[in-house]
XYZ file of C-alpha atoms in Angstrom:
336
model
C 21.745 -20.668 -11.709
C 18.300 -18.797 -11.625
C 18.205 -15.560 -9.883
C 15.583 -13.620 -8.258
C 15.727 -10.043 -7.928
C 14.573 -8.152 -4.980
C 13.691 -4.939 -5.622
C 12.951 -2.086 -2.978
C 11.982 1.379 -2.860
C 13.174 3.201 0.199
C 12.929 7.023 1.295
C 13.417 7.925 5.038
C 13.024 4.579 6.652
C 16.136 4.772 8.619
C 14.039 3.284 11.941
C 13.081 0.035 9.877
C 15.914 -0.529 7.676
C 17.655 -2.950 10.428
C 14.586 -5.176 11.013
C 14.015 -5.336 7.422
C 17.371 -5.981 6.376
C 17.573 -8.838 9.041
C 14.546 -10.527 7.526
C 16.165 -10.224 4.035
C 19.079 -11.827 5.552
C 16.945 -14.844 6.901
C 15.439 -15.929 3.682
C 15.879 -19.471 2.726
C 15.805 -19.792 -1.106
C 15.099 -23.122 -3.019
C 18.017 -25.119 -3.923
C 19.824 -23.694 -6.794
C 18.496 -20.192 -6.803
C 20.355 -16.970 -5.810
C 19.170 -13.717 -4.772
C 20.043 -10.129 -5.425
C 18.654 -6.984 -3.487
C 18.469 -3.558 -5.068
C 17.592 -0.575 -2.930
C 16.585 2.490 -4.661
C 16.840 5.169 -2.358
C 15.016 8.407 -2.889
C 17.398 11.102 -1.668
C 16.635 9.993 2.197
C 17.365 12.879 4.592
C 17.063 11.066 7.811
C 20.006 8.845 7.798
C 18.811 6.061 5.734
C 21.204 6.401 2.758
C 24.057 6.594 5.270
C 22.881 3.610 7.037
C 22.774 1.784 3.799
C 26.077 2.926 2.340
C 27.483 1.456 5.855
C 25.763 -1.899 5.964
C 25.754 -2.690 1.953
C 28.132 -5.109 1.973
C 27.000 -6.751 5.328
C 23.644 -7.354 3.874
C 24.597 -7.854 0.108
C 22.739 -4.683 -0.975
C 23.080 -2.871 -4.463
C 22.164 0.563 -4.159
C 20.248 2.599 -6.769
C 19.631 6.277 -6.939
C 16.065 7.448 -7.494
C 16.113 11.118 -7.934
C 12.631 11.606 -8.373
C 11.776 10.019 -4.868
C 8.435 8.278 -5.374
C 7.690 4.679 -5.160
C 6.838 4.112 -8.828
C 10.262 5.684 -10.086
C 12.324 3.728 -7.516
C 10.683 0.308 -8.758
C 11.702 1.238 -12.210
C 15.096 2.221 -11.407
C 15.579 -1.013 -9.232
C 14.107 -3.056 -12.072
C 16.165 -1.775 -14.962
C 19.369 -2.216 -12.803
C 18.253 -5.983 -11.914
C 19.200 -9.061 -13.780
C 16.791 -12.009 -12.324
C 14.269 -14.088 -14.189
C 12.094 -13.250 -11.486
C 11.004 -10.098 -9.763
C 9.853 -10.078 -6.143
C 9.012 -6.317 -4.697
C 9.726 -5.884 -0.830
C 9.019 -2.506 1.257
C 10.865 -1.667 4.063
C 7.628 -0.944 6.179
C 7.241 -4.685 6.146
C 9.105 -7.508 7.738
C 8.909 -11.067 5.961
C 8.597 -14.913 7.110
C 12.073 -16.686 6.349
C 10.393 -18.597 3.508
C 8.651 -15.463 1.888
C 10.825 -15.514 -1.187
C 10.397 -19.554 -1.603
C 6.913 -19.433 -1.322
C 6.608 -16.573 -4.080
C 8.578 -18.663 -6.193
C 6.224 -21.656 -5.343
C 3.171 -19.864 -6.116
C 4.575 -18.472 -9.279
C 5.313 -22.005 -10.866
C 1.931 -23.505 -9.455
C -0.322 -20.709 -10.758
C 1.507 -19.808 -13.910
C 0.218 -16.441 -13.201
C 1.512 -12.777 -14.341
C 1.733 -11.878 -10.647
C 1.824 -13.545 -7.437
C 1.411 -12.379 -3.830
C 0.145 -12.763 -0.103
C -2.284 -11.155 1.489
C -1.966 -7.425 2.943
C -1.220 -8.389 6.840
C -0.871 -5.393 9.487
C 0.934 -5.852 12.516
C 1.293 -2.736 15.072
C 3.944 -1.690 17.450
C 2.294 0.198 20.571
C -1.376 0.946 21.554
C -2.468 3.195 18.394
C -0.460 1.631 15.576
C -2.053 -1.756 16.984
C -5.363 -0.321 16.755
C -4.557 0.828 13.298
C -3.769 -2.399 12.287
C -6.789 -3.949 13.801
C -8.837 -1.284 12.029
C -6.746 -1.979 8.580
C -7.866 -5.720 8.849
C -11.466 -5.405 9.326
C -14.362 -5.331 6.893
C -15.032 -1.815 8.251
C -12.117 -0.510 6.458
C -11.197 -3.048 3.832
C -14.835 -3.453 2.584
C -14.331 -7.182 1.825
C -11.208 -6.687 0.063
C -9.541 -10.333 -0.680
C -6.096 -8.672 -0.249
C -6.584 -8.261 3.327
C -8.064 -11.540 3.959
C -5.148 -13.542 5.418
C -6.339 -16.818 5.165
C -7.569 -16.564 1.266
C -5.815 -18.269 -1.644
C -7.001 -17.902 -4.966
C -7.533 -15.458 -8.138
C -7.498 -11.696 -7.323
C -7.420 -8.046 -8.962
C -4.404 -7.268 -6.931
C -1.980 -8.545 -4.538
C 0.084 -6.777 -1.853
C 3.519 -5.943 -3.227
C 4.238 -8.662 -6.065
C 6.385 -11.293 -7.681
C 6.529 -11.377 -11.126
C 8.488 -13.316 -14.143
C 10.610 -10.737 -15.987
C 8.236 -11.535 -18.953
C 5.221 -9.822 -17.216
C 7.257 -6.635 -17.455
C 8.451 -6.964 -21.071
C 4.490 -7.552 -21.658
C 2.834 -5.155 -19.640
C 5.502 -2.472 -18.836
C 6.875 -0.994 -15.573
C 5.157 1.181 -12.915
C 3.653 4.329 -13.942
C 5.869 7.463 -12.628
C 2.927 9.921 -13.040
C 1.279 8.434 -9.752
C 2.706 8.649 -6.146
C 0.084 6.282 -4.782
C -1.787 3.485 -6.238
C 1.039 2.607 -8.682
C 0.624 -1.307 -7.963
C -3.275 -1.100 -8.229
C -2.699 0.597 -11.695
C -0.126 -1.890 -13.003
C -2.253 -4.738 -11.798
C -5.097 -3.180 -13.618
C -3.037 -3.125 -16.862
C -2.286 -6.789 -16.465
C -5.904 -8.070 -15.922
C -7.000 -5.809 -18.809
C -4.379 -7.075 -20.663
C -5.349 -10.930 -20.300
C -3.131 -11.573 -17.453
C -3.698 -13.427 -14.337
C -2.897 -12.535 -10.550
C -2.840 -15.242 -7.761
C -3.003 -14.713 -4.261
C -1.384 -17.522 -1.930
C -1.767 -17.318 2.246
C 1.309 -19.365 2.310
C 3.168 -15.983 1.301
C 3.715 -14.187 4.481
C 4.572 -10.898 5.835
C 3.607 -8.067 8.178
C 3.038 -4.347 7.419
C 3.775 -1.778 10.073
C 1.090 0.840 9.301
C 1.393 4.527 10.523
C 1.948 5.549 14.373
C -0.017 8.648 14.510
C -3.377 10.127 13.307
C -1.847 13.015 11.204
C 0.313 10.334 9.328
C -2.748 8.011 8.813
C -4.708 10.883 7.458
C -2.129 12.112 5.338
C -1.783 8.415 3.820
C -5.282 7.969 3.063
C -5.793 11.461 1.864
C -3.223 10.418 -0.931
C -4.826 6.881 -1.218
C -7.874 8.520 -2.269
C -6.497 11.595 -4.309
C -4.485 9.363 -6.680
C -7.628 6.850 -7.413
C -9.294 9.315 -9.711
C -6.289 9.428 -12.023
C -5.703 5.651 -12.302
C -9.511 5.558 -13.324
C -8.936 8.517 -15.795
C -6.229 6.710 -17.355
C -7.804 3.734 -18.060
C -11.390 5.064 -18.930
C -13.529 3.214 -16.285
C -15.714 4.327 -13.670
C -15.247 4.566 -9.837
C -17.013 1.822 -8.024
C -19.559 2.676 -5.143
C -16.812 1.736 -2.459
C -14.460 4.473 -4.037
C -17.663 6.830 -3.912
C -19.103 6.290 -0.616
C -16.342 8.273 1.384
C -16.710 11.004 -0.791
C -20.135 11.090 -0.501
C -19.826 11.187 3.357
C -17.602 14.144 3.078
C -19.759 16.020 1.046
C -22.927 14.901 3.120
C -21.074 15.730 6.467
C -20.021 19.304 4.843
C -23.480 19.969 4.267
C -24.743 19.304 7.499
C -22.304 21.824 8.716
C -23.529 24.223 6.385
C -27.289 23.712 7.213
C -26.364 24.179 10.992
C -24.269 27.357 10.219
C -27.471 28.725 8.047
C -29.893 28.015 11.010
C -31.665 25.480 9.342
C -33.875 22.521 11.212
C -31.531 21.236 13.641
C -32.679 17.461 13.085
C -31.370 17.461 9.759
C -28.182 18.838 10.376
C -27.393 16.540 13.047
C -29.003 13.332 11.358
C -25.861 12.504 9.102
C -23.090 13.186 11.615
C -25.206 11.309 14.427
C -25.859 8.294 12.138
C -22.232 8.341 11.142
C -20.999 8.608 14.657
C -23.392 5.483 15.543
C -21.752 3.431 12.544
C -18.230 4.499 13.898
C -19.085 3.411 17.446
C -20.548 0.060 16.467
C -17.476 -0.665 14.214
C -15.001 0.045 16.773
C -17.087 -2.315 19.173
C -16.877 -4.831 16.530
C -13.348 -4.707 15.935
C -12.383 -4.391 19.407
C -14.316 -7.613 20.310
C -12.507 -9.398 17.695
C -9.083 -8.094 18.703
C -8.518 -6.318 22.170
C -10.929 -4.105 24.072
C -8.004 -1.593 24.988
C -8.091 -0.550 21.213
C -11.596 1.140 22.269
C -9.322 3.941 22.964
C -8.458 4.709 19.624
C -10.748 3.417 16.934
C -13.275 5.885 17.086
C -10.512 8.260 15.750
C -8.853 5.784 13.475
C -11.707 4.859 11.666
C -12.750 8.266 10.517
C -9.175 9.305 9.996
C -8.972 6.642 7.153
C -12.665 7.422 5.885
C -12.788 10.734 5.973
C -8.935 11.273 4.791
C -9.759 9.088 1.791
C -13.004 10.665 0.839
C -11.855 14.137 1.124
C -8.673 13.197 -1.030
C -10.780 11.340 -3.414
C -12.887 14.322 -4.204
C -9.884 16.555 -4.716
C -8.511 13.861 -7.176
C -12.002 14.217 -8.976
C -11.697 17.873 -9.452
C -7.983 17.864 -10.490
C -8.491 14.882 -12.885
C -11.616 16.300 -14.430
C -10.061 19.849 -14.935
C -7.387 17.855 -16.867
C -4.550 19.356 -14.824
C -1.588 18.087 -13.377
C -1.832 16.944 -9.481
C -1.289 19.574 -6.663
C 2.370 19.747 -5.323
C 1.652 18.739 -1.907
C -0.158 15.571 -3.038
C 2.963 14.587 -5.177
C 5.318 14.283 -1.913
C 4.938 10.809 -0.486
C 3.742 10.914 3.038
C 5.195 9.366 6.269
């Protein structure tokens, strides 16, 4: 019988493991398929490993050690231990429709792609987390990325998580273990630049749980921004405008602050901060009007946390990558 291998990186996800494994157990596979689940634990210290040990038999989990602790290394460890003809990645911070794996297999067969996946759909719990999810799905934050368009099906440059025939890894290699973030984007870039194709199917449904504090959201987006220049340097490309805009915003606001401290013209020092504040308020109103008005309490804080966190991280990443130095230590620790 053909086997699909589900590979799962995990570190300090104790609060989400029960819901994740419950959605795993609910998976309805096509007739004739079997499923194995390999969880790569990155030295969790919040009780996750003990929970996994206690529940491995209950949920049919195979546990793999990931001493490097980061996602890319965990994926590679689980991949090396897997035996399926098809590989599906899942994350613990996400719950899945009961036909998630079945739809992945169907999309893979129908498209003939080297990687398939569904849209990145966020679903919060509580007021702040729900406001983060609403902003996450909006063009004001996503910039029109197709991976966050929940109704879109078609050829794309990247997808959320992923499902691959094993031959894809034999052809393009595994995940880059020098990257703490953006390892999935880099792998998809390797696929498309190597002549492969990626397909997004709206029928592949999952719900991602965003961060539940502004500090955690800031750290997450700072790391997203920081690791992007290392991907760009590796592939010899140029950063697109949407990568530079948050960094340019951070530089502009820093210049405005310096101008104010130096006693420069008040109107000039206030121009960019005033314009950005107006944009944030307009975006907050637009998102709240499309979702819930109660999110207005948090959206004016959520949007700058993402923009400025990414922008500062991107500038730091450009500086470190340009110097040819290795990444700074605090950016090498996966944020939570």
